[in-house]
Amino acid sequence: MCAAWPTLVLLAATEESIPPAGTAVRTVVRIVLGSFIAVLVAYILLEQIGSWRRRRAAREP
Amino acid sequence: MNPSHRHQDEEIQRFTANELAQHWVLMITLTVLALTGLALFAHGTFVGRVLMAIEGGMEARGAIHRFFAVVLMLLTAWHFLYAVFTERGHRQLMEMLPRASDLAGFAGLLRYYLGRTPEPPAFGRFTPLQKLQYWGAGIGSLMMIGTGLILWFHTQAMAVLPKWLFDVTTIVHGYEGLILFILLFGWHLYIVHFSPGNFPLQRTFISGRISRQRLWREHRLEYRELFGDTPPAADPPRSNQEAP
């Protein structure tokens, strides 16, 4: 572990030297990511609204 | 430990110590990997700078990230061996396989949320959402390991891979990590602990046990296999009781 530590530190230090990819690729990735998050949020909203409606219906005489 | 052994009258053992240990190692490993990865991914933001400072700077961050990446690889090997070479693990894996009925089950769940059906669908050992989380985290982890190794040994990788593929690998690693972070620390936590009926904390990940009432509500087909059609004694009343 101790011997491997300096090597790991050296590798980590070079990480930032990798040039970034083009903006078009990043835009596509961000659209996919945004859609993914939207689906998850929609699911949570659907479950919460359904739960709220059932609890409200249960309270009504 | 017999997983279907009834614990007292109210709870049954749903997960073994081995399975709980795998979950704990995965939980700790992915948390550290997410925090150390996020520090680099968002290094230009306030959150990124704070995380980077907490983690001891760029070099220490990278070292911690790589150490826990190795832990994730070992955990993956552990889980693979468990799932393939033990009877219990293999049975669990078979139960986890996606089936056509999962789509119908998920559609039924949405109909229940929309108020179109009075009862949620009856699920077996694992619900469609649990399968989605398992395979999402599993395939996601394998992708992170593969792309992470390319980034770690980038000098060797650049000797055999074209530049565009290396670019794509860099993006996939960063954004797949973000997706995993959202999936596990947002959606998974919500479903397990914050969704109706589970708030504020579901203790199965600590004890491995589940109440008979919860098994009846959320895994009715499995309950019927273990106990037949007789429902358990009613739950104590809770304001947010829902299923599943």
Coordinates of C-alpha atoms in Angstrom, one line a residue:
Chain A
M1 CA 0.0 0.0 0.0
C2 CA 2.7 2.5 1.0
A3 CA 4.8 1.7 -2.1
A4 CA 1.7 2.1 -4.4
W5 CA 0.8 5.5 -2.9
P6 CA 3.4 7.7 -4.8
T7 CA 2.4 6.0 -8.0
L8 CA -1.3 6.8 -7.4
V9 CA -0.5 10.4 -6.6
L10 CA 1.6 10.7 -9.8
L11 CA -1.2 9.3 -11.9
A12 CA -3.8 11.6 -10.3
A13 CA -1.7 14.6 -11.0
T14 CA -1.7 14.0 -14.8
E15 CA -5.5 13.5 -14.9
E16 CA -6.3 17.2 -15.7
S17 CA -3.9 17.2 -18.7
I18 CA -6.4 15.2 -20.8
P19 CA -8.0 17.5 -23.4
P20 CA -11.8 17.7 -23.3
A21 CA -14.2 16.4 -25.9
G22 CA -16.2 18.6 -28.3
T23 CA -19.3 20.5 -27.2
A24 CA -21.6 18.6 -29.6
V25 CA -21.0 15.3 -27.8
R26 CA -21.4 17.0 -24.5
T27 CA -24.7 18.5 -25.6
V28 CA -26.1 15.1 -26.6
V29 CA -25.0 13.6 -23.3
R30 CA -26.7 16.4 -21.4
I31 CA -30.0 15.9 -23.2
V32 CA -29.9 12.2 -22.4
L33 CA -29.0 13.0 -18.8
G34 CA -31.8 15.6 -18.6
S35 CA -34.3 13.1 -19.9
F36 CA -33.2 10.5 -17.4
I37 CA -33.6 12.9 -14.5
A38 CA -37.0 14.1 -15.9
V39 CA -38.3 10.4 -15.9
L40 CA -37.1 9.9 -12.3
V41 CA -38.7 13.1 -11.1
A42 CA -42.0 12.3 -13.0
Y43 CA -42.1 8.9 -11.2
I44 CA -41.6 10.4 -7.8
L45 CA -44.3 13.1 -8.5
L46 CA -46.7 10.4 -9.7
E47 CA -46.3 8.3 -6.6
Q48 CA -46.5 11.2 -4.2
I49 CA -49.7 12.6 -5.9
G50 CA -51.3 9.1 -6.0
S51 CA -50.5 8.6 -2.3
W52 CA -51.9 12.0 -1.4
R53 CA -55.1 11.4 -3.3
R54 CA -55.6 8.0 -1.6
R55 CA -55.0 9.4 1.8
R56 CA -57.4 12.3 1.1
A57 CA -60.0 9.8 -0.2
A58 CA -59.6 7.6 3.0
R59 CA -60.2 10.6 5.2
E60 CA -63.5 11.5 3.5
P61 CA -66.6 9.9 4.9
Chain B
M1 CA -28.8 -18.9 8.1
N2 CA -32.0 -20.0 6.5
P3 CA -33.2 -16.8 4.7
S4 CA -36.9 -17.8 4.9
H5 CA -36.6 -18.6 8.6
R6 CA -39.2 -16.7 10.6
H7 CA -37.7 -14.3 13.2
Q8 CA -40.1 -14.2 16.1
D9 CA -43.7 -14.0 14.9
E10 CA -43.5 -10.7 13.0
E11 CA -40.3 -10.7 10.9
I12 CA -38.6 -13.0 8.5
Q13 CA -34.9 -13.0 7.5
R14 CA -34.9 -11.7 3.9
F15 CA -31.2 -11.1 3.3
T16 CA -28.2 -13.1 4.7
A17 CA -25.1 -11.6 6.4
N18 CA -23.1 -12.1 3.3
E19 CA -25.6 -10.1 1.2
L20 CA -25.8 -7.4 3.8
A21 CA -22.0 -7.1 3.9
Q22 CA -21.9 -6.8 0.1
H23 CA -24.5 -4.0 0.2
W24 CA -22.6 -2.1 3.0
V25 CA -19.3 -2.4 1.1
L26 CA -21.0 -1.2 -2.1
M27 CA -22.7 1.7 -0.2
I28 CA -19.5 2.9 1.3
T29 CA -17.5 2.4 -1.9
L30 CA -19.9 4.2 -4.2
T31 CA -20.3 7.0 -1.8
V32 CA -16.6 7.7 -1.7
L33 CA -16.2 7.2 -5.4
A34 CA -19.1 9.6 -6.1
L35 CA -17.7 12.3 -3.8
T36 CA -14.1 12.0 -5.1
G37 CA -15.4 11.8 -8.7
L38 CA -17.7 14.7 -8.2
A39 CA -14.9 16.9 -7.0
L40 CA -13.2 16.5 -10.3
F41 CA -16.3 16.5 -12.5
A42 CA -17.5 19.8 -11.0
H43 CA -14.1 21.2 -10.1
G44 CA -15.1 24.7 -11.5
T45 CA -18.0 25.0 -9.2
F46 CA -18.2 26.0 -5.5
V47 CA -19.3 22.4 -4.5
G48 CA -16.4 21.0 -6.5
R49 CA -13.9 23.3 -4.8
V50 CA -15.2 22.5 -1.4
L51 CA -15.1 18.7 -2.0
M52 CA -11.6 19.0 -3.5
A53 CA -10.4 20.8 -0.3
I54 CA -12.1 18.3 2.0
E55 CA -10.5 15.4 0.1
G56 CA -7.0 16.9 0.5
G57 CA -6.5 18.4 -3.0
M58 CA -6.2 17.1 -6.5
E59 CA -3.5 14.5 -5.8
A60 CA -5.0 12.9 -2.7
R61 CA -8.4 13.0 -4.3
G62 CA -7.2 10.9 -7.2
A63 CA -5.4 8.5 -4.9
I64 CA -8.5 7.9 -2.8
H65 CA -10.6 7.5 -5.9
R66 CA -8.3 4.8 -7.3
F67 CA -8.1 3.0 -4.0
F68 CA -11.9 2.7 -3.7
A69 CA -12.0 1.8 -7.4
V70 CA -9.9 -1.2 -6.6
V71 CA -12.3 -2.0 -3.7
L72 CA -15.2 -1.8 -6.2
M73 CA -13.4 -4.3 -8.5
L74 CA -12.9 -6.7 -5.6
L75 CA -16.5 -6.3 -4.6
T76 CA -17.6 -7.0 -8.2
A77 CA -15.5 -10.2 -8.2
W78 CA -17.0 -11.2 -4.8
H79 CA -20.6 -10.6 -6.0
F80 CA -19.9 -12.5 -9.2
L81 CA -18.5 -15.5 -7.4
Y82 CA -21.4 -15.4 -4.9
A83 CA -24.0 -15.2 -7.7
V84 CA -22.5 -17.9 -9.8
F85 CA -21.0 -20.4 -7.4
T86 CA -23.4 -20.5 -4.4
E87 CA -26.8 -22.0 -4.5
R88 CA -28.4 -19.1 -2.6
G89 CA -26.7 -16.4 -4.7
H90 CA -27.6 -18.1 -7.9
R91 CA -31.2 -18.4 -6.9
Q92 CA -31.2 -14.7 -6.0
L93 CA -29.7 -13.9 -9.4
M94 CA -32.4 -15.9 -11.2
E95 CA -35.1 -14.0 -9.3
M96 CA -33.4 -10.8 -10.4
L97 CA -33.6 -11.6 -14.1
P98 CA -36.0 -9.2 -16.0
R99 CA -39.1 -10.8 -17.3
A100 CA -42.0 -9.6 -19.6
S101 CA -44.3 -9.7 -16.5
D102 CA -42.2 -6.9 -15.0
L103 CA -43.4 -4.5 -17.7
A104 CA -47.0 -5.4 -16.9
G105 CA -46.2 -5.1 -13.2
F106 CA -44.7 -1.6 -13.6
A107 CA -47.7 -0.5 -15.7
G108 CA -50.0 -1.8 -13.0
L109 CA -48.1 0.1 -10.4
L110 CA -48.5 3.3 -12.5
R111 CA -52.2 2.6 -12.8
Y112 CA -52.4 2.2 -9.0
Y113 CA -50.6 5.6 -8.5
L114 CA -53.1 7.2 -11.0
G115 CA -56.0 5.8 -9.0
R116 CA -57.2 3.4 -11.8
T117 CA -56.9 0.3 -9.6
P118 CA -57.6 -0.1 -5.9
E119 CA -54.7 -2.4 -5.2
P120 CA -51.0 -2.5 -6.4
P121 CA -49.9 -5.5 -8.4
A122 CA -48.7 -8.6 -6.6
F123 CA -44.9 -8.9 -6.9
G124 CA -42.5 -11.8 -6.2
R125 CA -39.1 -11.8 -4.5
F126 CA -38.0 -8.6 -6.3
T127 CA -40.3 -5.8 -7.7
P128 CA -39.6 -4.4 -11.2
L129 CA -38.2 -1.2 -9.5
Q130 CA -35.8 -3.3 -7.4
K131 CA -34.6 -5.1 -10.5
L132 CA -34.2 -1.8 -12.4
Q133 CA -32.0 -0.5 -9.5
Y134 CA -30.0 -3.7 -9.3
W135 CA -29.2 -3.9 -13.0
G136 CA -28.7 -0.2 -13.3
A137 CA -26.2 -0.2 -10.5
G138 CA -24.6 -3.4 -11.7
I139 CA -24.2 -2.5 -15.4
G140 CA -23.3 1.0 -14.4
S141 CA -20.5 -0.2 -12.0
L142 CA -19.1 -2.5 -14.8
M143 CA -19.1 0.5 -17.2
M144 CA -17.4 2.7 -14.6
I145 CA -14.7 0.0 -14.0
G146 CA -14.1 -0.4 -17.7
T147 CA -13.9 3.2 -18.6
G148 CA -12.1 4.0 -15.3
L149 CA -9.3 1.5 -16.1
I150 CA -8.9 3.2 -19.6
L151 CA -8.6 6.6 -17.9
W152 CA -6.3 5.3 -15.1
F153 CA -3.9 3.7 -17.7
H154 CA -4.4 6.3 -20.3
T155 CA -0.8 6.2 -21.6
Q156 CA -1.1 2.5 -22.4
A157 CA -4.7 3.0 -23.7
M158 CA -3.7 5.9 -26.0
A159 CA -1.2 3.5 -27.7
V160 CA -4.1 1.3 -28.9
L161 CA -7.2 3.4 -28.9
P162 CA -8.1 6.3 -31.2
K163 CA -8.4 9.8 -29.7
W164 CA -12.2 10.0 -30.2
L165 CA -12.8 6.8 -28.3
F166 CA -10.7 8.1 -25.5
D167 CA -12.8 11.3 -25.5
V168 CA -16.0 9.3 -25.4
T169 CA -14.6 7.2 -22.5
T170 CA -13.9 10.4 -20.6
I171 CA -17.4 11.6 -21.1
V172 CA -19.0 8.3 -20.4
H173 CA -17.1 7.9 -17.1
G174 CA -18.0 11.4 -15.9
Y175 CA -21.7 11.3 -16.9
E176 CA -22.3 7.7 -16.1
G177 CA -20.9 8.5 -12.7
L178 CA -23.4 11.3 -12.4
I179 CA -26.2 9.1 -13.5
L180 CA -25.2 6.5 -10.9
F181 CA -25.0 9.2 -8.3
I182 CA -28.5 10.4 -9.1
L183 CA -29.9 6.8 -9.4
L184 CA -28.5 5.7 -6.1
F185 CA -28.4 8.8 -3.9
G186 CA -31.6 10.3 -5.3
W187 CA -34.0 7.7 -6.6
H188 CA -32.8 4.6 -4.7
L189 CA -32.9 6.4 -1.3
Y190 CA -36.3 7.9 -2.2
I191 CA -37.8 4.5 -3.0
V192 CA -36.2 2.7 -0.1
H193 CA -36.6 5.2 2.7
F194 CA -38.6 8.2 1.6
S195 CA -41.5 6.8 -0.4
P196 CA -45.0 6.4 1.1
G197 CA -45.0 3.7 3.7
N198 CA -41.2 3.7 4.1
F199 CA -40.4 7.1 5.6
P200 CA -38.3 7.8 7.7
L201 CA -36.1 4.7 7.6
Q202 CA -36.6 1.1 6.3
R203 CA -34.3 -1.1 8.5
T204 CA -33.9 -4.1 6.2
F205 CA -30.5 -2.9 5.0
I206 CA -29.3 -3.1 8.7
S207 CA -30.9 -6.2 10.0
G208 CA -31.8 -8.1 6.7
R209 CA -35.3 -8.7 8.2
I210 CA -38.7 -7.6 6.9
S211 CA -42.0 -7.7 8.6
R212 CA -44.7 -10.1 7.5
Q213 CA -47.0 -7.1 6.9
R214 CA -44.5 -5.5 4.6
L215 CA -43.8 -8.7 2.8
W216 CA -47.6 -9.1 2.2
R217 CA -47.9 -5.5 0.9
E218 CA -44.8 -5.4 -1.3
H219 CA -43.9 -9.0 -2.2
R220 CA -47.3 -10.8 -2.1
L221 CA -46.3 -13.7 -4.4
E222 CA -43.3 -14.5 -2.2
Y223 CA -45.4 -14.2 1.0
R224 CA -47.9 -16.7 -0.5
E225 CA -45.0 -19.1 -1.3
L226 CA -43.9 -18.9 2.4
F227 CA -47.1 -18.6 4.3
G228 CA -50.0 -19.3 2.0
D229 CA -53.0 -17.0 1.4
T230 CA -53.7 -16.1 5.0
P231 CA -52.8 -12.4 5.4
P232 CA -50.7 -11.3 8.5
A233 CA -52.2 -9.5 11.4
A234 CA -53.0 -5.9 10.5
D235 CA -50.3 -3.2 10.7
P236 CA -50.3 -0.7 13.5
P237 CA -51.9 2.4 11.9
R238 CA -49.5 4.8 10.3
S239 CA -50.5 8.0 8.6
N240 CA -48.3 7.4 5.5
Q241 CA -49.0 3.6 5.0
E242 CA -48.9 2.8 1.4
A243 CA -47.8 0.0 -0.8
P244 CA -45.5 -0.9 -2.3

